[in-house]
């Protein structure tokens, strides 16, 4: 994944803003994900940044792709379903690294 554009973008961000951070700490990538997700919500708000509209937009995300997500994984929310991540790709260790296999699974 070292050559993946999303990973490169994340590493460049971290190098600029947190050069001494331990990149093995997954809290950094999680925070990066959620910050980008918030940007998507705010962009969807257009010019209406009321609390009601922010909640409405956060509850209507469709096929939002974040740079660090695995291919085929997107964020989807709904008025009665606020959980942003509802898909997964099974992975197994091949002796050197974790390798995805099969199709992306979702809760549908």
PDB file of C-alpha atoms in Angstrom:
ATOM      1  CA  UNK A   1       0.000   0.000   0.000  1.00  0.00           C
ATOM      2  CA  UNK A   2       3.032   2.287   0.136  1.00  0.00           C
ATOM      3  CA  UNK A   3       2.308   3.534  -3.400  1.00  0.00           C
ATOM      4  CA  UNK A   4      -1.438   3.980  -2.900  1.00  0.00           C
ATOM      5  CA  UNK A   5      -2.400   7.649  -3.504  1.00  0.00           C
ATOM      6  CA  UNK A   6      -4.511   7.789  -0.327  1.00  0.00           C
ATOM      7  CA  UNK A   7      -1.692   6.390   1.800  1.00  0.00           C
ATOM      8  CA  UNK A   8       0.778   8.829   0.241  1.00  0.00           C
ATOM      9  CA  UNK A   9      -1.612  11.698   0.970  1.00  0.00           C
ATOM     10  CA  UNK A  10      -1.973  10.562   4.595  1.00  0.00           C
ATOM     11  CA  UNK A  11       1.801  10.228   5.071  1.00  0.00           C
ATOM     12  CA  UNK A  12       2.375  13.680   3.556  1.00  0.00           C
ATOM     13  CA  UNK A  13      -0.267  15.154   5.873  1.00  0.00           C
ATOM     14  CA  UNK A  14       1.285  13.495   8.907  1.00  0.00           C
ATOM     15  CA  UNK A  15       4.804  14.540   7.909  1.00  0.00           C
ATOM     16  CA  UNK A  16       3.680  18.150   7.622  1.00  0.00           C
ATOM     17  CA  UNK A  17       1.493  18.407  10.720  1.00  0.00           C
ATOM     18  CA  UNK A  18       2.749  15.655  13.062  1.00  0.00           C
ATOM     19  CA  UNK A  19       6.251  14.673  11.948  1.00  0.00           C
ATOM     20  CA  UNK A  20       7.085  12.830  15.177  1.00  0.00           C
ATOM     21  CA  UNK A  21       3.866  10.801  15.379  1.00  0.00           C
ATOM     22  CA  UNK A  22       3.972   7.016  15.543  1.00  0.00           C
ATOM     23  CA  UNK A  23       2.251   6.034  12.291  1.00  0.00           C
ATOM     24  CA  UNK A  24       1.634   2.549  13.694  1.00  0.00           C
ATOM     25  CA  UNK A  25      -0.900   4.136  16.055  1.00  0.00           C
ATOM     26  CA  UNK A  26      -4.218   3.613  14.269  1.00  0.00           C
ATOM     27  CA  UNK A  27      -5.811   6.525  16.127  1.00  0.00           C
ATOM     28  CA  UNK A  28      -4.116   8.875  13.654  1.00  0.00           C
ATOM     29  CA  UNK A  29      -5.616   7.227  10.589  1.00  0.00           C
ATOM     30  CA  UNK A  30      -9.011   7.005  12.323  1.00  0.00           C
ATOM     31  CA  UNK A  31      -8.902  10.716  13.128  1.00  0.00           C
ATOM     32  CA  UNK A  32      -7.878  11.434   9.550  1.00  0.00           C
ATOM     33  CA  UNK A  33     -10.869   9.394   8.313  1.00  0.00           C
ATOM     34  CA  UNK A  34     -13.355  11.174  10.546  1.00  0.00           C
ATOM     35  CA  UNK A  35     -11.976  14.615   9.694  1.00  0.00           C
ATOM     36  CA  UNK A  36     -12.393  13.855   5.992  1.00  0.00           C
ATOM     37  CA  UNK A  37     -15.871  12.537   6.645  1.00  0.00           C
ATOM     38  CA  UNK A  38     -16.752  15.782   8.422  1.00  0.00           C
ATOM     39  CA  UNK A  39     -15.462  17.734   5.410  1.00  0.00           C
ATOM     40  CA  UNK A  40     -17.814  15.699   3.185  1.00  0.00           C
ATOM     41  CA  UNK A  41     -20.722  16.510   5.505  1.00  0.00           C
ATOM     42  CA  UNK A  42     -19.902  20.226   5.570  1.00  0.00           C
ATOM     43  CA  UNK A  43     -19.564  20.357   1.776  1.00  0.00           C
ATOM     44  CA  UNK A  44     -22.990  18.733   1.478  1.00  0.00           C
ATOM     45  CA  UNK A  45     -24.395  21.483   3.714  1.00  0.00           C
ATOM     46  CA  UNK A  46     -23.681  24.066   1.010  1.00  0.00           C
ATOM     47  CA  UNK A  47     -24.554  27.406   2.669  1.00  0.00           C
ATOM     48  CA  UNK A  48     -26.750  26.081   5.483  1.00  0.00           C
ATOM     49  CA  UNK A  49     -24.622  25.225   8.512  1.00  0.00           C
ATOM     50  CA  UNK A  50     -27.475  24.980  10.979  1.00  0.00           C
ATOM     51  CA  UNK A  51     -27.340  22.085  13.418  1.00  0.00           C
ATOM     52  CA  UNK A  52     -30.422  20.583  11.772  1.00  0.00           C
ATOM     53  CA  UNK A  53     -28.882  20.608   8.301  1.00  0.00           C
ATOM     54  CA  UNK A  54     -25.547  19.252   9.522  1.00  0.00           C
ATOM     55  CA  UNK A  55     -27.407  16.341  11.126  1.00  0.00           C
ATOM     56  CA  UNK A  56     -29.524  15.851   8.008  1.00  0.00           C
ATOM     57  CA  UNK A  57     -26.469  15.772   5.737  1.00  0.00           C
ATOM     58  CA  UNK A  58     -24.563  13.462   8.098  1.00  0.00           C
ATOM     59  CA  UNK A  59     -27.528  11.096   7.935  1.00  0.00           C
ATOM     60  CA  UNK A  60     -27.667  11.062   4.139  1.00  0.00           C
ATOM     61  CA  UNK A  61     -24.162  10.182   2.977  1.00  0.00           C
ATOM     62  CA  UNK A  62     -24.127   8.014  -0.134  1.00  0.00           C
ATOM     63  CA  UNK A  63     -21.105   6.167  -1.512  1.00  0.00           C
ATOM     64  CA  UNK A  64     -18.537   8.518   0.047  1.00  0.00           C
ATOM     65  CA  UNK A  65     -15.038   7.186  -0.568  1.00  0.00           C
ATOM     66  CA  UNK A  66     -12.281   8.182   1.829  1.00  0.00           C
ATOM     67  CA  UNK A  67      -8.662   7.945   0.643  1.00  0.00           C
ATOM     68  CA  UNK A  68      -7.563   5.377   3.240  1.00  0.00           C
ATOM     69  CA  UNK A  69     -10.490   3.023   2.730  1.00  0.00           C
ATOM     70  CA  UNK A  70      -9.874  -0.194   0.857  1.00  0.00           C
ATOM     71  CA  UNK A  71     -11.109  -0.309  -2.735  1.00  0.00           C
ATOM     72  CA  UNK A  72     -14.853  -0.934  -2.874  1.00  0.00           C
ATOM     73  CA  UNK A  73     -15.515   0.309   0.663  1.00  0.00           C
ATOM     74  CA  UNK A  74     -17.686   3.426   0.912  1.00  0.00           C
ATOM     75  CA  UNK A  75     -19.516   5.351   3.614  1.00  0.00           C
ATOM     76  CA  UNK A  76     -23.310   5.301   3.590  1.00  0.00           C
ATOM     77  CA  UNK A  77     -25.704   6.617   6.220  1.00  0.00           C
ATOM     78  CA  UNK A  78     -29.456   7.050   6.412  1.00  0.00           C
ATOM     79  CA  UNK A  79     -32.074   8.748   8.587  1.00  0.00           C
ATOM     80  CA  UNK A  80     -32.364   5.625  10.739  1.00  0.00           C
ATOM     81  CA  UNK A  81     -28.820   4.324  10.296  1.00  0.00           C
ATOM     82  CA  UNK A  82     -25.960   6.519  11.471  1.00  0.00           C
ATOM     83  CA  UNK A  83     -23.227   3.874  11.340  1.00  0.00           C
ATOM     84  CA  UNK A  84     -20.823   5.134   8.637  1.00  0.00           C
ATOM     85  CA  UNK A  85     -18.865   1.939   8.000  1.00  0.00           C
ATOM     86  CA  UNK A  86     -21.024  -1.020   7.044  1.00  0.00           C
ATOM     87  CA  UNK A  87     -18.766  -2.938   4.689  1.00  0.00           C
ATOM     88  CA  UNK A  88     -15.676  -5.055   5.118  1.00  0.00           C
ATOM     89  CA  UNK A  89     -13.158  -7.001   3.126  1.00  0.00           C
ATOM     90  CA  UNK A  90     -11.895 -10.191   4.674  1.00  0.00           C
ATOM     91  CA  UNK A  91      -8.116 -10.371   4.948  1.00  0.00           C
ATOM     92  CA  UNK A  92      -5.641 -13.089   5.806  1.00  0.00           C
ATOM     93  CA  UNK A  93      -1.966 -13.051   6.647  1.00  0.00           C
ATOM     94  CA  UNK A  94       0.156 -14.629   3.917  1.00  0.00           C
ATOM     95  CA  UNK A  95       3.337 -14.778   5.996  1.00  0.00           C
ATOM     96  CA  UNK A  96       4.438 -11.280   4.979  1.00  0.00           C
ATOM     97  CA  UNK A  97       1.384  -9.041   4.975  1.00  0.00           C
ATOM     98  CA  UNK A  98      -2.403  -8.971   5.184  1.00  0.00           C
ATOM     99  CA  UNK A  99      -4.055  -9.725   1.842  1.00  0.00           C
ATOM    100  CA  UNK A 100      -7.704  -9.146   1.016  1.00  0.00           C
ATOM    101  CA  UNK A 101      -9.735 -11.958  -0.494  1.00  0.00           C
ATOM    102  CA  UNK A 102     -13.262 -12.395  -1.744  1.00  0.00           C
ATOM    103  CA  UNK A 103     -15.786  -9.672  -2.409  1.00  0.00           C
ATOM    104  CA  UNK A 104     -16.583  -6.662  -0.263  1.00  0.00           C
ATOM    105  CA  UNK A 105     -19.234  -7.713   2.256  1.00  0.00           C
ATOM    106  CA  UNK A 106     -21.914  -5.414   3.584  1.00  0.00           C
ATOM    107  CA  UNK A 107     -24.744  -5.641   6.067  1.00  0.00           C
ATOM    108  CA  UNK A 108     -27.480  -5.550   3.435  1.00  0.00           C
TER     109      UNK A 108
END
